[in-house]
């Protein structure tokens, strides 16, 4: 790193401007897994999430170089898929679906991931954040646990995807509220 990371915010209307940056960061982050068909579908996920009117993205830059990003979008009320994993949903079940956190290899283990994550969630109005994480990466599961998420179940959203751990975080205690 040459200096502090600059965090820039983007939304649905910016997708055409940032799309290639997201794809380039992904290609670097997953360079050793690009043969995997599921990994190759990342452009579809970018377009899917980016098409949501509430899409929110934070990209970190070291000078002019993108180092990573985090993005997601609000879940549709009443369609919060995490509900099937809890016995009694909270009174306010408004949910931000945290879809991706990606950091290029050179900037991993520098705190950039947490900066991106917290910046994305900092101004959310939803009561909860939910994410899926591959339990085959226990250190990543533990990291999200350290960031306030708790595991509530498992879910395989696609036939060729891992059976992910479903993790939920209460956002009502964030200082921006």
PDB file of N, CA, C and O in Angstrom, residues 29-82:
ATOM      1  N   UNK A  29      -8.619 -11.364  -7.878  1.00  0.00           N
ATOM      2  CA  UNK A  29      -8.883 -12.068  -6.622  1.00  0.00           C
ATOM      3  C   UNK A  29      -9.076 -13.567  -6.826  1.00  0.00           C
ATOM      4  O   UNK A  29      -8.746 -14.366  -5.953  1.00  0.00           O
ATOM      5  N   UNK A  30      -9.621 -13.951  -7.979  1.00  0.00           N
ATOM      6  CA  UNK A  30      -9.912 -15.364  -8.253  1.00  0.00           C
ATOM      7  C   UNK A  30      -9.087 -15.917  -9.406  1.00  0.00           C
ATOM      8  O   UNK A  30      -9.491 -16.881 -10.055  1.00  0.00           O
ATOM      9  N   UNK A  31      -7.926 -15.354  -9.640  1.00  0.00           N
ATOM     10  CA  UNK A  31      -7.096 -15.761 -10.781  1.00  0.00           C
ATOM     11  C   UNK A  31      -6.836 -17.262 -10.810  1.00  0.00           C
ATOM     12  O   UNK A  31      -6.849 -17.882 -11.874  1.00  0.00           O
ATOM     13  N   UNK A  32      -6.658 -17.862  -9.654  1.00  0.00           N
ATOM     14  CA  UNK A  32      -6.360 -19.298  -9.594  1.00  0.00           C
ATOM     15  C   UNK A  32      -7.598 -20.180  -9.673  1.00  0.00           C
ATOM     16  O   UNK A  32      -7.491 -21.398  -9.690  1.00  0.00           O
ATOM     17  N   UNK A  33      -8.805 -19.566  -9.730  1.00  0.00           N
ATOM     18  CA  UNK A  33     -10.047 -20.341  -9.774  1.00  0.00           C
ATOM     19  C   UNK A  33     -10.899 -20.017 -11.006  1.00  0.00           C
ATOM     20  O   UNK A  33     -12.056 -20.418 -11.069  1.00  0.00           O
ATOM     21  N   UNK A  34     -10.341 -19.289 -11.963  1.00  0.00           N
ATOM     22  CA  UNK A  34     -11.138 -18.851 -13.110  1.00  0.00           C
ATOM     23  C   UNK A  34     -11.614 -20.015 -13.989  1.00  0.00           C
ATOM     24  O   UNK A  34     -12.506 -19.839 -14.797  1.00  0.00           O
ATOM     25  N   UNK A  35     -11.072 -21.207 -13.807  1.00  0.00           N
ATOM     26  CA  UNK A  35     -11.538 -22.384 -14.533  1.00  0.00           C
ATOM     27  C   UNK A  35     -12.897 -22.881 -14.018  1.00  0.00           C
ATOM     28  O   UNK A  35     -13.603 -23.594 -14.710  1.00  0.00           O
ATOM     29  N   UNK A  36     -13.266 -22.507 -12.786  1.00  0.00           N
ATOM     30  CA  UNK A  36     -14.510 -22.940 -12.159  1.00  0.00           C
ATOM     31  C   UNK A  36     -15.701 -22.234 -12.808  1.00  0.00           C
ATOM     32  O   UNK A  36     -15.733 -21.003 -12.882  1.00  0.00           O
ATOM     33  N   UNK A  37     -16.681 -23.003 -13.268  1.00  0.00           N
ATOM     34  CA  UNK A  37     -17.837 -22.422 -13.961  1.00  0.00           C
ATOM     35  C   UNK A  37     -18.623 -21.464 -13.076  1.00  0.00           C
ATOM     36  O   UNK A  37     -19.137 -20.448 -13.550  1.00  0.00           O
ATOM     37  N   UNK A  38     -18.733 -21.766 -11.791  1.00  0.00           N
ATOM     38  CA  UNK A  38     -19.455 -20.875 -10.886  1.00  0.00           C
ATOM     39  C   UNK A  38     -18.727 -19.536 -10.777  1.00  0.00           C
ATOM     40  O   UNK A  38     -19.338 -18.476 -10.812  1.00  0.00           O
ATOM     41  N   UNK A  39     -17.420 -19.564 -10.660  1.00  0.00           N
ATOM     42  CA  UNK A  39     -16.610 -18.340 -10.588  1.00  0.00           C
ATOM     43  C   UNK A  39     -16.735 -17.551 -11.897  1.00  0.00           C
ATOM     44  O   UNK A  39     -16.786 -16.324 -11.881  1.00  0.00           O
ATOM     45  N   UNK A  40     -16.818 -18.244 -13.005  1.00  0.00           N
ATOM     46  CA  UNK A  40     -16.940 -17.591 -14.312  1.00  0.00           C
ATOM     47  C   UNK A  40     -18.264 -16.841 -14.467  1.00  0.00           C
ATOM     48  O   UNK A  40     -18.375 -15.963 -15.319  1.00  0.00           O
ATOM     49  N   UNK A  41     -19.244 -17.151 -13.652  1.00  0.00           N
ATOM     50  CA  UNK A  41     -20.554 -16.479 -13.755  1.00  0.00           C
ATOM     51  C   UNK A  41     -20.599 -15.153 -13.005  1.00  0.00           C
ATOM     52  O   UNK A  41     -21.637 -14.508 -12.940  1.00  0.00           O
ATOM     53  N   UNK A  42     -19.496 -14.709 -12.456  1.00  0.00           N
ATOM     54  CA  UNK A  42     -19.488 -13.472 -11.694  1.00  0.00           C
ATOM     55  C   UNK A  42     -20.086 -12.289 -12.454  1.00  0.00           C
ATOM     56  O   UNK A  42     -20.831 -11.503 -11.856  1.00  0.00           O
ATOM     57  N   UNK A  43     -19.815 -12.097 -13.747  1.00  0.00           N
ATOM     58  CA  UNK A  43     -20.452 -10.965 -14.442  1.00  0.00           C
ATOM     59  C   UNK A  43     -21.978 -10.981 -14.332  1.00  0.00           C
ATOM     60  O   UNK A  43     -22.609  -9.927 -14.202  1.00  0.00           O
ATOM     61  N   UNK A  44     -22.573 -12.163 -14.343  1.00  0.00           N
ATOM     62  CA  UNK A  44     -24.025 -12.249 -14.188  1.00  0.00           C
ATOM     63  C   UNK A  44     -24.440 -11.718 -12.817  1.00  0.00           C
ATOM     64  O   UNK A  44     -25.419 -10.991 -12.691  1.00  0.00           O
ATOM     65  N   UNK A  45     -23.690 -12.080 -11.777  1.00  0.00           N
ATOM     66  CA  UNK A  45     -24.006 -11.618 -10.425  1.00  0.00           C
ATOM     67  C   UNK A  45     -23.881 -10.096 -10.323  1.00  0.00           C
ATOM     68  O   UNK A  45     -24.707  -9.443  -9.694  1.00  0.00           O
ATOM     69  N   UNK A  46     -22.853  -9.538 -10.931  1.00  0.00           N
ATOM     70  CA  UNK A  46     -22.689  -8.079 -10.933  1.00  0.00           C
ATOM     71  C   UNK A  46     -23.909  -7.431 -11.575  1.00  0.00           C
ATOM     72  O   UNK A  46     -24.481  -6.475 -11.038  1.00  0.00           O
ATOM     73  N   UNK A  47     -24.324  -7.940 -12.717  1.00  0.00           N
ATOM     74  CA  UNK A  47     -25.482  -7.367 -13.412  1.00  0.00           C
ATOM     75  C   UNK A  47     -26.766  -7.571 -12.617  1.00  0.00           C
ATOM     76  O   UNK A  47     -27.609  -6.669 -12.541  1.00  0.00           O
ATOM     77  N   UNK A  48     -26.911  -8.744 -12.022  1.00  0.00           N
ATOM     78  CA  UNK A  48     -28.100  -9.038 -11.214  1.00  0.00           C
ATOM     79  C   UNK A  48     -28.205  -8.074 -10.034  1.00  0.00           C
ATOM     80  O   UNK A  48     -29.228  -7.429  -9.833  1.00  0.00           O
ATOM     81  N   UNK A  49     -27.168  -7.987  -9.240  1.00  0.00           N
ATOM     82  CA  UNK A  49     -27.199  -7.116  -8.061  1.00  0.00           C
ATOM     83  C   UNK A  49     -27.249  -5.654  -8.467  1.00  0.00           C
ATOM     84  O   UNK A  49     -27.967  -4.856  -7.863  1.00  0.00           O
ATOM     85  N   UNK A  50     -26.480  -5.293  -9.476  1.00  0.00           N
ATOM     86  CA  UNK A  50     -26.440  -3.909  -9.920  1.00  0.00           C
ATOM     87  C   UNK A  50     -27.746  -3.416 -10.505  1.00  0.00           C
ATOM     88  O   UNK A  50     -28.013  -2.213 -10.522  1.00  0.00           O
ATOM     89  N   UNK A  51     -28.593  -4.326 -10.964  1.00  0.00           N
ATOM     90  CA  UNK A  51     -29.881  -3.924 -11.534  1.00  0.00           C
ATOM     91  C   UNK A  51     -30.894  -3.546 -10.462  1.00  0.00           C
ATOM     92  O   UNK A  51     -31.908  -2.921 -10.750  1.00  0.00           O
ATOM     93  N   UNK A  52     -30.610  -3.891  -9.220  1.00  0.00           N
ATOM     94  CA  UNK A  52     -31.514  -3.561  -8.118  1.00  0.00           C
ATOM     95  C   UNK A  52     -31.441  -2.051  -7.863  1.00  0.00           C
ATOM     96  O   UNK A  52     -30.341  -1.506  -7.711  1.00  0.00           O
ATOM     97  N   UNK A  53     -32.587  -1.368  -7.799  1.00  0.00           N
ATOM     98  CA  UNK A  53     -32.559   0.086  -7.585  1.00  0.00           C
ATOM     99  C   UNK A  53     -31.836   0.513  -6.309  1.00  0.00           C
ATOM    100  O   UNK A  53     -31.279   1.603  -6.242  1.00  0.00           O
ATOM    101  N   UNK A  54     -31.790  -0.339  -5.296  1.00  0.00           N
ATOM    102  CA  UNK A  54     -31.126   0.000  -4.043  1.00  0.00           C
ATOM    103  C   UNK A  54     -29.680  -0.471  -3.971  1.00  0.00           C
ATOM    104  O   UNK A  54     -29.062  -0.402  -2.913  1.00  0.00           O
ATOM    105  N   UNK A  55     -29.142  -0.942  -5.094  1.00  0.00           N
ATOM    106  CA  UNK A  55     -27.757  -1.416  -5.135  1.00  0.00           C
ATOM    107  C   UNK A  55     -26.816  -0.377  -4.546  1.00  0.00           C
ATOM    108  O   UNK A  55     -26.906   0.811  -4.841  1.00  0.00           O
ATOM    109  N   UNK A  56     -25.914  -0.847  -3.689  1.00  0.00           N
ATOM    110  CA  UNK A  56     -24.923   0.030  -3.064  1.00  0.00           C
ATOM    111  C   UNK A  56     -23.567  -0.656  -3.139  1.00  0.00           C
ATOM    112  O   UNK A  56     -23.461  -1.860  -2.897  1.00  0.00           O
ATOM    113  N   UNK A  57     -22.538   0.116  -3.477  1.00  0.00           N
ATOM    114  CA  UNK A  57     -21.198  -0.437  -3.640  1.00  0.00           C
ATOM    115  C   UNK A  57     -20.178   0.548  -3.099  1.00  0.00           C
ATOM    116  O   UNK A  57     -20.318   1.763  -3.277  1.00  0.00           O
ATOM    117  N   UNK A  58     -19.164   0.022  -2.439  1.00  0.00           N
ATOM    118  CA  UNK A  58     -18.017   0.812  -2.005  1.00  0.00           C
ATOM    119  C   UNK A  58     -16.785   0.175  -2.631  1.00  0.00           C
ATOM    120  O   UNK A  58     -16.577  -1.032  -2.507  1.00  0.00           O
ATOM    121  N   UNK A  59     -15.999   0.986  -3.317  1.00  0.00           N
ATOM    122  CA  UNK A  59     -14.749   0.525  -3.912  1.00  0.00           C
ATOM    123  C   UNK A  59     -13.612   1.266  -3.213  1.00  0.00           C
ATOM    124  O   UNK A  59     -13.674   2.480  -3.022  1.00  0.00           O
ATOM    125  N   UNK A  60     -12.592   0.514  -2.816  1.00  0.00           N
ATOM    126  CA  UNK A  60     -11.412   1.099  -2.201  1.00  0.00           C
ATOM    127  C   UNK A  60     -10.330   1.305  -3.234  1.00  0.00           C
ATOM    128  O   UNK A  60     -10.110   0.446  -4.092  1.00  0.00           O
ATOM    129  N   UNK A  61      -9.654   2.450  -3.138  1.00  0.00           N
ATOM    130  CA  UNK A  61      -8.580   2.780  -4.077  1.00  0.00           C
ATOM    131  C   UNK A  61      -7.304   3.115  -3.322  1.00  0.00           C
ATOM    132  O   UNK A  61      -7.335   3.814  -2.310  1.00  0.00           O
ATOM    133  N   UNK A  62      -6.209   2.620  -3.828  1.00  0.00           N
ATOM    134  CA  UNK A  62      -4.875   2.990  -3.391  1.00  0.00           C
ATOM    135  C   UNK A  62      -4.317   3.848  -4.522  1.00  0.00           C
ATOM    136  O   UNK A  62      -3.891   3.322  -5.544  1.00  0.00           O
ATOM    137  N   UNK A  63      -4.412   5.158  -4.370  1.00  0.00           N
ATOM    138  CA  UNK A  63      -4.131   6.046  -5.501  1.00  0.00           C
ATOM    139  C   UNK A  63      -5.221   5.846  -6.537  1.00  0.00           C
ATOM    140  O   UNK A  63      -6.409   5.949  -6.221  1.00  0.00           O
ATOM    141  N   UNK A  64      -4.827   5.509  -7.745  1.00  0.00           N
ATOM    142  CA  UNK A  64      -5.806   5.254  -8.817  1.00  0.00           C
ATOM    143  C   UNK A  64      -6.145   3.778  -8.963  1.00  0.00           C
ATOM    144  O   UNK A  64      -6.953   3.401  -9.795  1.00  0.00           O
ATOM    145  N   UNK A  65      -5.513   2.936  -8.153  1.00  0.00           N
ATOM    146  CA  UNK A  65      -5.668   1.490  -8.312  1.00  0.00           C
ATOM    147  C   UNK A  65      -6.756   0.934  -7.395  1.00  0.00           C
ATOM    148  O   UNK A  65      -6.692   1.085  -6.180  1.00  0.00           O
ATOM    149  N   UNK A  66      -7.776   0.276  -7.987  1.00  0.00           N
ATOM    150  CA  UNK A  66      -8.804  -0.341  -7.139  1.00  0.00           C
ATOM    151  C   UNK A  66      -8.219  -1.535  -6.398  1.00  0.00           C
ATOM    152  O   UNK A  66      -7.530  -2.362  -6.985  1.00  0.00           O
ATOM    153  N   UNK A  67      -8.497  -1.600  -5.091  1.00  0.00           N
ATOM    154  CA  UNK A  67      -7.926  -2.664  -4.264  1.00  0.00           C
ATOM    155  C   UNK A  67      -8.975  -3.681  -3.809  1.00  0.00           C
ATOM    156  O   UNK A  67      -8.639  -4.780  -3.402  1.00  0.00           O
ATOM    157  N   UNK A  68     -10.231  -3.292  -3.874  1.00  0.00           N
ATOM    158  CA  UNK A  68     -11.298  -4.189  -3.457  1.00  0.00           C
ATOM    159  C   UNK A  68     -12.624  -3.479  -3.465  1.00  0.00           C
ATOM    160  O   UNK A  68     -12.697  -2.268  -3.723  1.00  0.00           O
ATOM    161  N   UNK A  69     -13.672  -4.242  -3.195  1.00  0.00           N
ATOM    162  CA  UNK A  69     -15.010  -3.662  -3.170  1.00  0.00           C
ATOM    163  C   UNK A  69     -15.922  -4.484  -2.281  1.00  0.00           C
ATOM    164  O   UNK A  69     -15.631  -5.633  -1.940  1.00  0.00           O
ATOM    165  N   UNK A  70     -17.034  -3.861  -1.926  1.00  0.00           N
ATOM    166  CA  UNK A  70     -18.119  -4.524  -1.199  1.00  0.00           C
ATOM    167  C   UNK A  70     -19.409  -4.011  -1.801  1.00  0.00           C
ATOM    168  O   UNK A  70     -19.517  -2.821  -2.114  1.00  0.00           O
ATOM    169  N   UNK A  71     -20.374  -4.916  -2.002  1.00  0.00           N
ATOM    170  CA  UNK A  71     -21.669  -4.452  -2.504  1.00  0.00           C
ATOM    171  C   UNK A  71     -22.807  -5.336  -2.042  1.00  0.00           C
ATOM    172  O   UNK A  71     -22.606  -6.457  -1.576  1.00  0.00           O
ATOM    173  N   UNK A  72     -24.000  -4.797  -2.190  1.00  0.00           N
ATOM    174  CA  UNK A  72     -25.222  -5.513  -1.849  1.00  0.00           C
ATOM    175  C   UNK A  72     -26.419  -4.650  -2.165  1.00  0.00           C
ATOM    176  O   UNK A  72     -26.288  -3.596  -2.804  1.00  0.00           O
ATOM    177  N   UNK A  73     -27.582  -5.086  -1.697  1.00  0.00           N
ATOM    178  CA  UNK A  73     -28.826  -4.361  -1.953  1.00  0.00           C
ATOM    179  C   UNK A  73     -29.857  -4.776  -0.906  1.00  0.00           C
ATOM    180  O   UNK A  73     -29.767  -5.872  -0.332  1.00  0.00           O
ATOM    181  N   UNK A  74     -30.835  -3.912  -0.660  1.00  0.00           N
ATOM    182  CA  UNK A  74     -31.886  -4.281   0.287  1.00  0.00           C
ATOM    183  C   UNK A  74     -32.697  -5.477  -0.220  1.00  0.00           C
ATOM    184  O   UNK A  74     -32.948  -5.595  -1.428  1.00  0.00           O
ATOM    185  N   UNK A  75     -33.096  -6.336   0.697  1.00  0.00           N
ATOM    186  CA  UNK A  75     -33.981  -7.448   0.361  1.00  0.00           C
ATOM    187  C   UNK A  75     -35.402  -6.913   0.232  1.00  0.00           C
ATOM    188  O   UNK A  75     -35.773  -5.936   0.889  1.00  0.00           O
ATOM    189  N   UNK A  76     -36.178  -7.558  -0.600  1.00  0.00           N
ATOM    190  CA  UNK A  76     -37.584  -7.168  -0.728  1.00  0.00           C
ATOM    191  C   UNK A  76     -38.320  -7.536   0.552  1.00  0.00           C
ATOM    192  O   UNK A  76     -38.186  -8.657   1.046  1.00  0.00           O
ATOM    193  N   UNK A  77     -39.081  -6.606   1.110  1.00  0.00           N
ATOM    194  CA  UNK A  77     -39.825  -6.901   2.339  1.00  0.00           C
ATOM    195  C   UNK A  77     -40.697  -8.155   2.177  1.00  0.00           C
ATOM    196  O   UNK A  77     -41.366  -8.327   1.169  1.00  0.00           O
ATOM    197  N   UNK A  78     -40.620  -9.024   3.176  1.00  0.00           N
ATOM    198  CA  UNK A  78     -41.385 -10.261   3.140  1.00  0.00           C
ATOM    199  C   UNK A  78     -40.702 -11.393   2.398  1.00  0.00           C
ATOM    200  O   UNK A  78     -41.167 -12.520   2.424  1.00  0.00           O
ATOM    201  N   UNK A  79     -39.606 -11.082   1.709  1.00  0.00           N
ATOM    202  CA  UNK A  79     -38.891 -12.114   0.955  1.00  0.00           C
ATOM    203  C   UNK A  79     -37.483 -12.328   1.498  1.00  0.00           C
ATOM    204  O   UNK A  79     -36.584 -12.709   0.769  1.00  0.00           O
ATOM    205  N   UNK A  80     -37.313 -12.069   2.766  1.00  0.00           N
ATOM    206  CA  UNK A  80     -36.013 -12.254   3.396  1.00  0.00           C
ATOM    207  C   UNK A  80     -35.780 -13.754   3.571  1.00  0.00           C
ATOM    208  O   UNK A  80     -36.320 -14.353   4.488  1.00  0.00           O
ATOM    209  N   UNK A  81     -34.965 -14.337   2.717  1.00  0.00           N
ATOM    210  CA  UNK A  81     -34.785 -15.792   2.681  1.00  0.00           C
ATOM    211  C   UNK A  81     -34.143 -16.333   3.953  1.00  0.00           C
ATOM    212  O   UNK A  81     -34.247 -17.518   4.236  1.00  0.00           O
ATOM    213  N   UNK A  82     -33.520 -15.514   4.753  1.00  0.00           N
ATOM    214  CA  UNK A  82     -32.903 -15.993   5.985  1.00  0.00           C
ATOM    215  C   UNK A  82     -33.958 -16.396   7.015  1.00  0.00           C
ATOM    216  O   UNK A  82     -33.655 -17.128   7.944  1.00  0.00           O
TER     217      UNK A  82
END
